Coordinates of C-alpha atoms in Angstrom, one line a residue:
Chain A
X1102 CA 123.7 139.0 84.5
X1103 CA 125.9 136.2 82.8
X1104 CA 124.0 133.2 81.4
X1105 CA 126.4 131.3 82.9
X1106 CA 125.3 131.7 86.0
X1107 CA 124.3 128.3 87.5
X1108 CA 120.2 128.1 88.2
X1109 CA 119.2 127.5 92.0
X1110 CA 116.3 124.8 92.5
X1111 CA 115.0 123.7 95.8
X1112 CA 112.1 121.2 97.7
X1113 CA 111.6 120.1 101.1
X1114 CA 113.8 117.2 100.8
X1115 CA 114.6 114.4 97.9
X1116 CA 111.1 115.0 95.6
X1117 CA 112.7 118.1 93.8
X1118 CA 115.1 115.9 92.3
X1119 CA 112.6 115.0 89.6
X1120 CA 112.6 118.6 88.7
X1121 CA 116.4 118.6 89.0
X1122 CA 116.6 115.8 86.2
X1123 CA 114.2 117.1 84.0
X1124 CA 116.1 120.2 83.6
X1125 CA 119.3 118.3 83.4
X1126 CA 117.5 116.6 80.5
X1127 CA 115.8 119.5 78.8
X1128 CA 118.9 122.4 79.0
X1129 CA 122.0 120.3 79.3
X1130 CA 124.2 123.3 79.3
X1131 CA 123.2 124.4 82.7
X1132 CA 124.7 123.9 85.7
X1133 CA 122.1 123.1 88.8
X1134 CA 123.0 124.9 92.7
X1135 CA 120.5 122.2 94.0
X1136 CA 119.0 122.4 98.3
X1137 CA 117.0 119.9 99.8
X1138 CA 115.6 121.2 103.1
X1139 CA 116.4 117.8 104.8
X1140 CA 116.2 119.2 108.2
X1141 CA 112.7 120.0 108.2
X1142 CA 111.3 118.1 105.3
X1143 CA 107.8 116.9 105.4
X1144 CA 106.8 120.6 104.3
X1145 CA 103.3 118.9 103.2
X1146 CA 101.7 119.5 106.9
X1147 CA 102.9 122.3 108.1
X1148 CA 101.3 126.5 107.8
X1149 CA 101.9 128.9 105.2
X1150 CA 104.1 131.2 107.7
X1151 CA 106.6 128.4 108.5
X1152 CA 107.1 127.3 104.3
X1153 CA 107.3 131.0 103.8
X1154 CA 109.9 131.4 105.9
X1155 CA 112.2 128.4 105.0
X1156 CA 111.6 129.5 101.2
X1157 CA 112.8 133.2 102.3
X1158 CA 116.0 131.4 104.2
X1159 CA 116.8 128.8 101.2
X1160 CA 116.5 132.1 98.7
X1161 CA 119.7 133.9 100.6
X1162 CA 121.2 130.8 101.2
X1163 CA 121.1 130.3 96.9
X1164 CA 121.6 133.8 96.2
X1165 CA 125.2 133.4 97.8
X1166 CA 125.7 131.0 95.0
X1167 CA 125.2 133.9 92.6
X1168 CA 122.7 132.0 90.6
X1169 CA 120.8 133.3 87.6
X1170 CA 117.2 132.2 88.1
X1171 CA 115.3 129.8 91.2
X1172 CA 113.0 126.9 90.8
X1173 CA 111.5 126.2 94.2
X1174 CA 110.7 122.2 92.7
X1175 CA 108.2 121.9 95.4
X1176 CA 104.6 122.1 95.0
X1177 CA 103.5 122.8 98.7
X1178 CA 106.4 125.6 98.4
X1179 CA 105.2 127.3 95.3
X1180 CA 101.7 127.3 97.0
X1181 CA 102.5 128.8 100.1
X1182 CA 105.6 131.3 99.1
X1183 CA 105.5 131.9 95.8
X1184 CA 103.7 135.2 95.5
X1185 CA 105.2 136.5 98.2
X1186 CA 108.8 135.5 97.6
X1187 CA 108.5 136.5 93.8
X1188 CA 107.4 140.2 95.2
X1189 CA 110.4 140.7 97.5
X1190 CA 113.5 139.4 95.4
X1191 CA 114.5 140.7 92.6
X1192 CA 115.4 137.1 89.8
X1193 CA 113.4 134.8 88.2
X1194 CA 111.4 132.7 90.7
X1195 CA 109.4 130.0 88.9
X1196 CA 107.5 127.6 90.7
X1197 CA 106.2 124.2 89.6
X1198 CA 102.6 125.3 90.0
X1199 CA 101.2 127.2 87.1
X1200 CA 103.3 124.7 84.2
X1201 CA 101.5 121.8 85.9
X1202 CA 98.0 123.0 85.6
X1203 CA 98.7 124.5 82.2
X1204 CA 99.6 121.4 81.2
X1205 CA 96.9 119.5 82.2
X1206 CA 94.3 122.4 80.9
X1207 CA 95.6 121.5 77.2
X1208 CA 95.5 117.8 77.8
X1209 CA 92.1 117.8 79.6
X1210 CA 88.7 116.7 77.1
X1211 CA 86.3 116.7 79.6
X1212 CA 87.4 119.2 81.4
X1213 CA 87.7 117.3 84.6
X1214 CA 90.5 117.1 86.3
X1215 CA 92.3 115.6 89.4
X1216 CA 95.0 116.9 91.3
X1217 CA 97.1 114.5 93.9
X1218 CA 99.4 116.2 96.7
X1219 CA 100.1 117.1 99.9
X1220 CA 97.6 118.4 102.7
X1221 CA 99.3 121.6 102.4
X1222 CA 98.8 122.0 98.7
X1223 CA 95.1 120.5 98.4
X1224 CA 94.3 122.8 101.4
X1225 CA 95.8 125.5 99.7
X1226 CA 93.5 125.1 97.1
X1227 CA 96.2 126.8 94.5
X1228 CA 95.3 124.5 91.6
X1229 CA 91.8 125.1 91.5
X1230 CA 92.7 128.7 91.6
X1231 CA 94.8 128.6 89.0
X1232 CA 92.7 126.2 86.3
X1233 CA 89.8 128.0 86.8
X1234 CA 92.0 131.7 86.0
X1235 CA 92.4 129.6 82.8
X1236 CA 89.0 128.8 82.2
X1237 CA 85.8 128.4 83.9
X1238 CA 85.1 125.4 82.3
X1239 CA 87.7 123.1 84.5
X1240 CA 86.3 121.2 87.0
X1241 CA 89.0 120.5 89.6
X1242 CA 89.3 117.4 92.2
X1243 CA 91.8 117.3 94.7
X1244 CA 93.0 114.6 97.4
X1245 CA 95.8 115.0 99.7
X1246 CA 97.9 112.2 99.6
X1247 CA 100.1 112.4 103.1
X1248 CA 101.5 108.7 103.0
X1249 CA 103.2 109.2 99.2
X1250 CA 106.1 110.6 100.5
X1251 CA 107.5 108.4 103.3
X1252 CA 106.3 105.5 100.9
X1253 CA 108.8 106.8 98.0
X1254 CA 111.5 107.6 101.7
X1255 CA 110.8 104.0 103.1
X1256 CA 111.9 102.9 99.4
X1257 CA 108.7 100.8 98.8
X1258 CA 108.0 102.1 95.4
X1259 CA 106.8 98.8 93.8
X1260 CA 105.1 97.0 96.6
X1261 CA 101.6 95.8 97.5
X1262 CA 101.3 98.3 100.1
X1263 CA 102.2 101.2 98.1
X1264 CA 99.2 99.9 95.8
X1265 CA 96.3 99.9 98.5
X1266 CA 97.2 103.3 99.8
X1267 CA 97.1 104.8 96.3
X1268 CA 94.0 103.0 95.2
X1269 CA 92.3 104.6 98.2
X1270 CA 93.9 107.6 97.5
X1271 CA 92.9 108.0 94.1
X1272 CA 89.6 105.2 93.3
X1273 CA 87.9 108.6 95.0
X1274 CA 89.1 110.8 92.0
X1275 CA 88.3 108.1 89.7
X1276 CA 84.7 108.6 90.5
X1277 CA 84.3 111.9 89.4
X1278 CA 84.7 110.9 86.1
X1279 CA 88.3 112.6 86.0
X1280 CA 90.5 112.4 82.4
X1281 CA 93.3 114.2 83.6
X1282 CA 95.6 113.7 86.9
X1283 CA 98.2 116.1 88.2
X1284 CA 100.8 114.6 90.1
X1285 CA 101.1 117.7 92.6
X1286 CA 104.1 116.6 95.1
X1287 CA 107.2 116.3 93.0
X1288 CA 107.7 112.7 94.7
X1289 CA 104.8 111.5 93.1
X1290 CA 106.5 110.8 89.5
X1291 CA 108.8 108.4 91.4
X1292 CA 105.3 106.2 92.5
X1293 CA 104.3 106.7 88.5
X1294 CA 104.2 103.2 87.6
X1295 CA 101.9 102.0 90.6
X1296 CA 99.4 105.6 89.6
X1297 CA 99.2 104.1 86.3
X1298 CA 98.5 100.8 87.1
X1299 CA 95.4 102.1 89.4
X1300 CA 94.2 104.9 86.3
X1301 CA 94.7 102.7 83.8
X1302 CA 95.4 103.5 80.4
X1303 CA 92.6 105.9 79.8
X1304 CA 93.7 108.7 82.4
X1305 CA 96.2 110.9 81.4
X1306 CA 99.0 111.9 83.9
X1307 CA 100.3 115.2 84.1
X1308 CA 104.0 115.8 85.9
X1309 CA 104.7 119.4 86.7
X1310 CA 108.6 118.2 86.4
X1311 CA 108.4 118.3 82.6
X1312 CA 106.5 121.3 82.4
X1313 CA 108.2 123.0 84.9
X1314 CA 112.0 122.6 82.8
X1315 CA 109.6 123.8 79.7
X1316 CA 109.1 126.5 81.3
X1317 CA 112.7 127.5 83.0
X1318 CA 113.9 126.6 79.3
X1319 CA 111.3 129.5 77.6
X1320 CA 112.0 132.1 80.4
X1321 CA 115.7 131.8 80.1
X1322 CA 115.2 132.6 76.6
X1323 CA 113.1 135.2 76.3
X1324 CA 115.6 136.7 79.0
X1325 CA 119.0 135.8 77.2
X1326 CA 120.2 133.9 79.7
X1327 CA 120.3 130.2 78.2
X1328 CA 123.8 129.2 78.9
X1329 CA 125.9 127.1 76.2
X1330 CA 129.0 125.7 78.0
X1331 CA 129.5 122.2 77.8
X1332 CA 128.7 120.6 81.2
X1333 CA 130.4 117.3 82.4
X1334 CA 127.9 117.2 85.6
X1335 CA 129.2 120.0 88.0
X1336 CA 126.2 120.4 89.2
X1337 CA 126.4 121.1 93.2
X1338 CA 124.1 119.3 96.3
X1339 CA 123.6 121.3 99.9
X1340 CA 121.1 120.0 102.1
X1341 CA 120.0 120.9 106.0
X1342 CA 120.4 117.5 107.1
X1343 CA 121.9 114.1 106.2
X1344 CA 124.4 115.0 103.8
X1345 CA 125.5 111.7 103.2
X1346 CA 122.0 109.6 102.8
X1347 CA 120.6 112.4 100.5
X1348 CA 123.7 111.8 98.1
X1349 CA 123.0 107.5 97.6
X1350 CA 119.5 108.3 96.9
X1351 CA 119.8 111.1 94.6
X1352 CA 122.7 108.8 93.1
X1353 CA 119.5 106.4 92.1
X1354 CA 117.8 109.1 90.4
X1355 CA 120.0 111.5 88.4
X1356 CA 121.7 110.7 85.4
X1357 CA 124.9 111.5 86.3
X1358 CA 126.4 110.4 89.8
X1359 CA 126.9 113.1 92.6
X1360 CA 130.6 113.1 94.2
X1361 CA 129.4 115.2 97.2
X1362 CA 126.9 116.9 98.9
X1363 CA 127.5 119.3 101.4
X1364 CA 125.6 120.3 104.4
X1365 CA 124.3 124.0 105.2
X1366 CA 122.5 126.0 108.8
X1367 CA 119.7 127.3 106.7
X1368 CA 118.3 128.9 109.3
X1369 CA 121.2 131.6 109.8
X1370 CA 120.2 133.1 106.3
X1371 CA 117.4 135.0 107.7
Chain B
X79 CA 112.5 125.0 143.9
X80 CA 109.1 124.9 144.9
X81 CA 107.1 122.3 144.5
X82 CA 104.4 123.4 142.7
X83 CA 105.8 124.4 139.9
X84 CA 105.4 122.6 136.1
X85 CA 107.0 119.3 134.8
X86 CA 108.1 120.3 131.3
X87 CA 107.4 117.7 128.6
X88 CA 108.7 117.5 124.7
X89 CA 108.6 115.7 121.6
X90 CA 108.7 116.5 118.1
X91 CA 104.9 116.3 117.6
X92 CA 102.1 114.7 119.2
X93 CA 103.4 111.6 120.0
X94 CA 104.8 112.7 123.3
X95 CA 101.4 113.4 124.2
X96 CA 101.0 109.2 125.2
X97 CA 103.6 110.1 128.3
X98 CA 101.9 113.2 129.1
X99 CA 98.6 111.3 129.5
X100 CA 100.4 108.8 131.6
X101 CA 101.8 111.6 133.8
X102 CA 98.0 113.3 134.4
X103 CA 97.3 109.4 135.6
X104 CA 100.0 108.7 137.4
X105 CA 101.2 112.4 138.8
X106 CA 97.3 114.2 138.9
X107 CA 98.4 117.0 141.4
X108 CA 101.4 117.9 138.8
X109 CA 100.4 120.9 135.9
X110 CA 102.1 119.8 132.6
X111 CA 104.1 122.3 130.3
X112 CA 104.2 120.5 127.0
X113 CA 105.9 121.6 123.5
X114 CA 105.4 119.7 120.7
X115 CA 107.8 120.6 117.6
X116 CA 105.1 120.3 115.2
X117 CA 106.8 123.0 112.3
X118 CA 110.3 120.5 112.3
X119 CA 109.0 116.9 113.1
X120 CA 109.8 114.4 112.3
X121 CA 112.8 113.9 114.2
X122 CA 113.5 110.1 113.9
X123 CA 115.3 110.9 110.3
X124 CA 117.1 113.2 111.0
X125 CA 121.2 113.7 112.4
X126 CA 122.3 113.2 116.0
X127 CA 123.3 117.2 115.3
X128 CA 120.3 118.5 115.1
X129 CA 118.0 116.5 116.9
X130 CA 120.1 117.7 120.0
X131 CA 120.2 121.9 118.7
X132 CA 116.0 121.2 118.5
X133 CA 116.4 119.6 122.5
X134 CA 118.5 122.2 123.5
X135 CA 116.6 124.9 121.8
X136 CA 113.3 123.3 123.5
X137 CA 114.6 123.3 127.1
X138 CA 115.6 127.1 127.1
X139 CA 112.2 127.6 126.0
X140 CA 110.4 125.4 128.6
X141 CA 113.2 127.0 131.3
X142 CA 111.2 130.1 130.9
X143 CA 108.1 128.9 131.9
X144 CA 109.9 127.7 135.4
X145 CA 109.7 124.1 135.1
X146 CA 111.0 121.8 138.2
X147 CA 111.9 119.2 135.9
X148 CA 111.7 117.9 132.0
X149 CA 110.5 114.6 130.6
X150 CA 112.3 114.4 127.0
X151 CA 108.9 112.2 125.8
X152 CA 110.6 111.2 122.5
X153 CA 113.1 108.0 122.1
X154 CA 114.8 109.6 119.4
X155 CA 115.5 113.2 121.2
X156 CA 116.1 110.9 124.2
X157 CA 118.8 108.6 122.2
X158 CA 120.8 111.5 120.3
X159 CA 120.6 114.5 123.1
X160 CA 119.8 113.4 126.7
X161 CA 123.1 112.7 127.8
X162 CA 124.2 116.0 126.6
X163 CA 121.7 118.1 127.7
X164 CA 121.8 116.5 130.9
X165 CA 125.0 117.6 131.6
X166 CA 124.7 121.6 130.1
X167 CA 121.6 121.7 132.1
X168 CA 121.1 122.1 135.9
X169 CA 118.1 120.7 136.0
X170 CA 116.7 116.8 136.3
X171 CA 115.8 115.7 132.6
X172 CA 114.5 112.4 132.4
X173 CA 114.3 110.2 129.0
X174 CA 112.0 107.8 127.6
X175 CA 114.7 104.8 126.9
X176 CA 116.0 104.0 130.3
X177 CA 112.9 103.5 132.1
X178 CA 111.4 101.3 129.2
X179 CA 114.7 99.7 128.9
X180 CA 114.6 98.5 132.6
X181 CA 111.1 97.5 132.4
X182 CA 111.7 95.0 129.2
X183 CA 114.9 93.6 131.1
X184 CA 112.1 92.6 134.2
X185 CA 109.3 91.3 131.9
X186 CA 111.3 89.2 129.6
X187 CA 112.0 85.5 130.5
X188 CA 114.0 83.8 127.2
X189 CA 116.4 87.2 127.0
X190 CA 115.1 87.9 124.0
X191 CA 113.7 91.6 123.4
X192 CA 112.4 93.3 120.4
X193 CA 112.8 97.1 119.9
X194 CA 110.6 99.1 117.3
X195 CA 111.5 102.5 116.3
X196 CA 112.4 105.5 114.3
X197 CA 115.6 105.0 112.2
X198 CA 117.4 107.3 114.5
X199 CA 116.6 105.3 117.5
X200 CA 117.4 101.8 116.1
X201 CA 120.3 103.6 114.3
X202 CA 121.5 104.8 117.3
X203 CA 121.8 101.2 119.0
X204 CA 120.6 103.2 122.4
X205 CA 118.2 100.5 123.6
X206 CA 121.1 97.8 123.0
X207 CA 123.8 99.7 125.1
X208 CA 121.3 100.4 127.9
X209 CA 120.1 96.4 128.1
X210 CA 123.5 95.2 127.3
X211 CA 124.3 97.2 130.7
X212 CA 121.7 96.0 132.6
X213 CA 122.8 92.5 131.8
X214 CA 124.9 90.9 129.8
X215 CA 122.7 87.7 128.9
X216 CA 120.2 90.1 127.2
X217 CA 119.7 89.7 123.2
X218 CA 118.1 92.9 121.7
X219 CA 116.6 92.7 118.3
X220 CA 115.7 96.5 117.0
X221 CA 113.9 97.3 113.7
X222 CA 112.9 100.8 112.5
X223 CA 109.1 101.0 111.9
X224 CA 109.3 104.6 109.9
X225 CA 105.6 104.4 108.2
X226 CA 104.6 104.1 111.8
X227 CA 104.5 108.0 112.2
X228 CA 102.7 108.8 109.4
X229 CA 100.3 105.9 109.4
X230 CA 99.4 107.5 113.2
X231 CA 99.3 111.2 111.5
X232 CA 96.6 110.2 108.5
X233 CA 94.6 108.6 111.6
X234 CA 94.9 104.8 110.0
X235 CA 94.8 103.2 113.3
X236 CA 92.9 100.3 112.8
X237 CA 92.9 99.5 109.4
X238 CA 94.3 97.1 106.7
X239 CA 97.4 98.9 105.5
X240 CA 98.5 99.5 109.3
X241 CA 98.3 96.1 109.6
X242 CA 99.8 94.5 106.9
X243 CA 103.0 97.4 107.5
X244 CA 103.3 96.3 110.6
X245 CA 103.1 93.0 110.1
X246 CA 105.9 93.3 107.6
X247 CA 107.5 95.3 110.3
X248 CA 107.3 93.4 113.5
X249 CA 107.2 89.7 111.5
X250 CA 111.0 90.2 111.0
X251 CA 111.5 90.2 115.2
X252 CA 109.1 87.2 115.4
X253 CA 111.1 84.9 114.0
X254 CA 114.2 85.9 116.3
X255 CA 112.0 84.4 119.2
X256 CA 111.8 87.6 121.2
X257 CA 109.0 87.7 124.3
X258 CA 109.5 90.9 124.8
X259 CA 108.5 94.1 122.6
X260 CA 109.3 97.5 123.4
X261 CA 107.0 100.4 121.7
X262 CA 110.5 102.7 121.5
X263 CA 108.5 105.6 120.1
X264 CA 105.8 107.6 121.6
X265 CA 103.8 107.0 118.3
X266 CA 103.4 104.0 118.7
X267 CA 100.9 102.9 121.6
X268 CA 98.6 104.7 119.4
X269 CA 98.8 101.9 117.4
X270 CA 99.1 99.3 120.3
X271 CA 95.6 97.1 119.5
X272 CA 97.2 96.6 115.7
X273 CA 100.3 95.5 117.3
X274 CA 98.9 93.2 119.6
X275 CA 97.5 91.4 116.6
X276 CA 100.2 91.0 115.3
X277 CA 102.4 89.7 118.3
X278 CA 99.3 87.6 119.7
X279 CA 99.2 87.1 123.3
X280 CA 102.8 85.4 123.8
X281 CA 104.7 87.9 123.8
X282 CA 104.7 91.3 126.2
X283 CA 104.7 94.8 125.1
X284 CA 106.4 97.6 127.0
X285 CA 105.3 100.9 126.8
X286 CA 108.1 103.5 127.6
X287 CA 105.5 105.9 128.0
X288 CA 104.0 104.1 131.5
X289 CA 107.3 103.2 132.6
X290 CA 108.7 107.2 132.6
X291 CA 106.0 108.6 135.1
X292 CA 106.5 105.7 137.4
X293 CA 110.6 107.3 137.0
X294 CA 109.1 110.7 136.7
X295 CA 106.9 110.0 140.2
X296 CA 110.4 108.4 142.2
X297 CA 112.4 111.3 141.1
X298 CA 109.9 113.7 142.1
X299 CA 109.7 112.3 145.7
X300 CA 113.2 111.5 145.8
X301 CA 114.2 115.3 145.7
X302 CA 111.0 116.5 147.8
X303 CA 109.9 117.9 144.7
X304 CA 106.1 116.2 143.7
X305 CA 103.5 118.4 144.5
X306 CA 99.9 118.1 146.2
X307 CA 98.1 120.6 144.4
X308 CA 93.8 120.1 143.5
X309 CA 94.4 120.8 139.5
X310 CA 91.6 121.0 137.5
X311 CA 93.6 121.0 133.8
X312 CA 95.4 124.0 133.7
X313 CA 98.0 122.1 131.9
X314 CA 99.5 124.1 128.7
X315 CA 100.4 123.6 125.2
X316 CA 102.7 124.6 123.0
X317 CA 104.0 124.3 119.7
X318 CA 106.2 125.4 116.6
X319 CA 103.4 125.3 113.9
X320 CA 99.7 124.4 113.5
X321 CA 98.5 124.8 117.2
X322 CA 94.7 124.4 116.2
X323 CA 95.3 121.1 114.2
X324 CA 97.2 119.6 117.3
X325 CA 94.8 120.8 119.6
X326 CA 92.4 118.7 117.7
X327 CA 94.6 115.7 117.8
X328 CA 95.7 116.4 121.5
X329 CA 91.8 116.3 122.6
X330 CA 91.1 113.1 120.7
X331 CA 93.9 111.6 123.4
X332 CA 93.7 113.5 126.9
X333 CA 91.5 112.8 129.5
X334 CA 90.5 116.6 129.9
X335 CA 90.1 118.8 127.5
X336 CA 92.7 121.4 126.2
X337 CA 91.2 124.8 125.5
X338 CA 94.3 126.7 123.6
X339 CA 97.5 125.8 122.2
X340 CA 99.7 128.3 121.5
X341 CA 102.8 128.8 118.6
X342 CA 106.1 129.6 120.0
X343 CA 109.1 130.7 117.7
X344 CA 111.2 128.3 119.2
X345 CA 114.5 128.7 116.9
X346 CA 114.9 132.1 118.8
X347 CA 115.6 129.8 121.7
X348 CA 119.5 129.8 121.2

């Protein structure tokens, strides 16, 4: 396989796009095949089957684009599909999952720690399973947060309203004495400031993003496959949906500006 | 066509379920096939596209449960795919817009008429092009509401965010003068008593929802089509994902209770 092979990363919609920068910051040299699932985004609240399946479809779809290694940037993704998709292709699946709790295993002192995300992923109950494989020690807290992600859509990021839902969201994690809080949706980092402002300073917040381009960096490595081209941002957008309004947000989050972003019938790569 | 077969109903979740209540009041002798989209919802973001694919997709499905006629029960499936589907089907399809459109044009005295919706309804200008052709000395004021949906899915009916959201919403059609408001998505006479707050006791709310079975019942009768069946709820449900978790929700709104719900594959409906 050539390293310079472009690396496939999807999510449910925009929220990936905090993966997609991080590893746009952390391994500059690669190029990023990036789908948003537009078409059928909130994944959050809906079964296992049904993620399982649009993972499986968004997979071929990225394997056409002959890419090296796939980040699925989404949390209720890796939590539903990850084991099974991992078991039936053969490349470097790495979800945003298992670097999140590690993370916040090694920042944790008390050893208690809360997770944030959707209903899928809280019902999934994925990080408590994978904390406690780390140490039985770890007490784990998690709240489902279903109104984070049209907040962060509607675009009210820094608002009064944003700050009463998470303060009922999270003032319930607070009591149990947490030190530690995963942010377990990978919209979440874009509400950061108004998390921190409800935690205070004494909390420490864990994004899977970082961790996650840690991770993709270290695997590439110990495979060979870290690419060293020089990049001038030819990284490439497809979405299921709404090609054109997924391109001006992303344009307020990445780095470098997106030209175009194409749109793709996921659901013919069964 | 035999009278006494089913009216099929749709929407892309359980909002639709407001018209199918109003159609078990209005229409008791009718038996209801509903499908809620519940594995692709929401619909109000997305394209004009694919909100008509998921309609057409829907009606093949409820075709082969014999339905004598289909209630789209969603503005935003009603705004992007009615008049197509009406005219690729050979069957009557009635929408949510037109009847609620007519009934705002009767209430309103000043002219003036607020419309709250998805983004795809208000982006799609439908309630303006109906009114404006109703008559010409109607103003229409629309603004897209899309925390509404979610609000109603997390169960925050009457509670302090809801109401300071749609304040913020529905504050912004206040000071156009309007005395009418229509409730363009089925969503939202969930939320009515908030609402009512909000608009005090001036101004009139239309609910599409009331306004289609009172179509629905005409166009029955009109094509010697209602029936006079004794029904004791043998109405049926389906959906695309989750079937217990809206049967939940469903039985928290109907008059009777519903005793399955079943999942349908409905992208197999091409």
């Amino acid at each position: 396989m050539s390293c310079d092979l472009p690396i496939g990363v999807f999510d449910s919609g925009v929220g990936g796009l905090t993966v997609a920068k991080e590893i746009m910051k952390q391994l500059p040299s690669e190029q990023i095949i990036y789908f948003g699932d537009t078409a059928r985004v909130p994944y959050g609240s809906k079964s296992k089957e049904t993620v399982t399946m649009y993972s499986r479809q968004i997979i071929r779809f990225l394997l056409t684009k002959d890419v090296k290694a796939i980040v699925i940037a989404c949390n209720t993704a890796t939590a539903f599909a990850l084991d099974t998709v991992k078991e039936e292709f053969n490349i470097p699946i790495i979800g945003v999952v298992k670097p999140g709790a590690k993370a916040a295993a090694k920042t944790t002192k008390n050893g208690k720690i809360g997770v944030i995300g959707t209903q899928g992923t809280i019902a999934s109950g994925i990080y408590n399973d994978v904390l406690s494989g780390i140490s039985e020690n770890l007490h784990v807290y998690g709240k489902a947060c279903p109104l984070f992600v049209p907040l962060v859509e509607e675009g009210w990021i820094d608002d009064p309203v944003t700050r009463e839902v998470a303060a009922r969201y999270i003032n319930e994690l607070m009591e149990k004495d947490i030190d530690t809080l995963v942010m377990g949706c990978t919209h979440y980092p874009l509400l950061r400031q108004v998390i921190r402002q409800i935690v205070g300073s004494e909390i420490d917040l864990v994004n899977p993003a970082y961790e996650t381009a840690r991770t993709l960096r270290m695997e590439l490595m110990d495979r060979g496959l870290t690419s060293d081209s020089k990049r001038t941002c030819d990284h490439m957008f497809f979405v299921s949906d709404g090609a054109e309004k997924f391109r001006n947000f992303a344009n307020t989050i990445l780095p470098c500006e997106i030209i175009e972003t194409k749109d793709v019938n996921i659901k013919t790569f069964e």
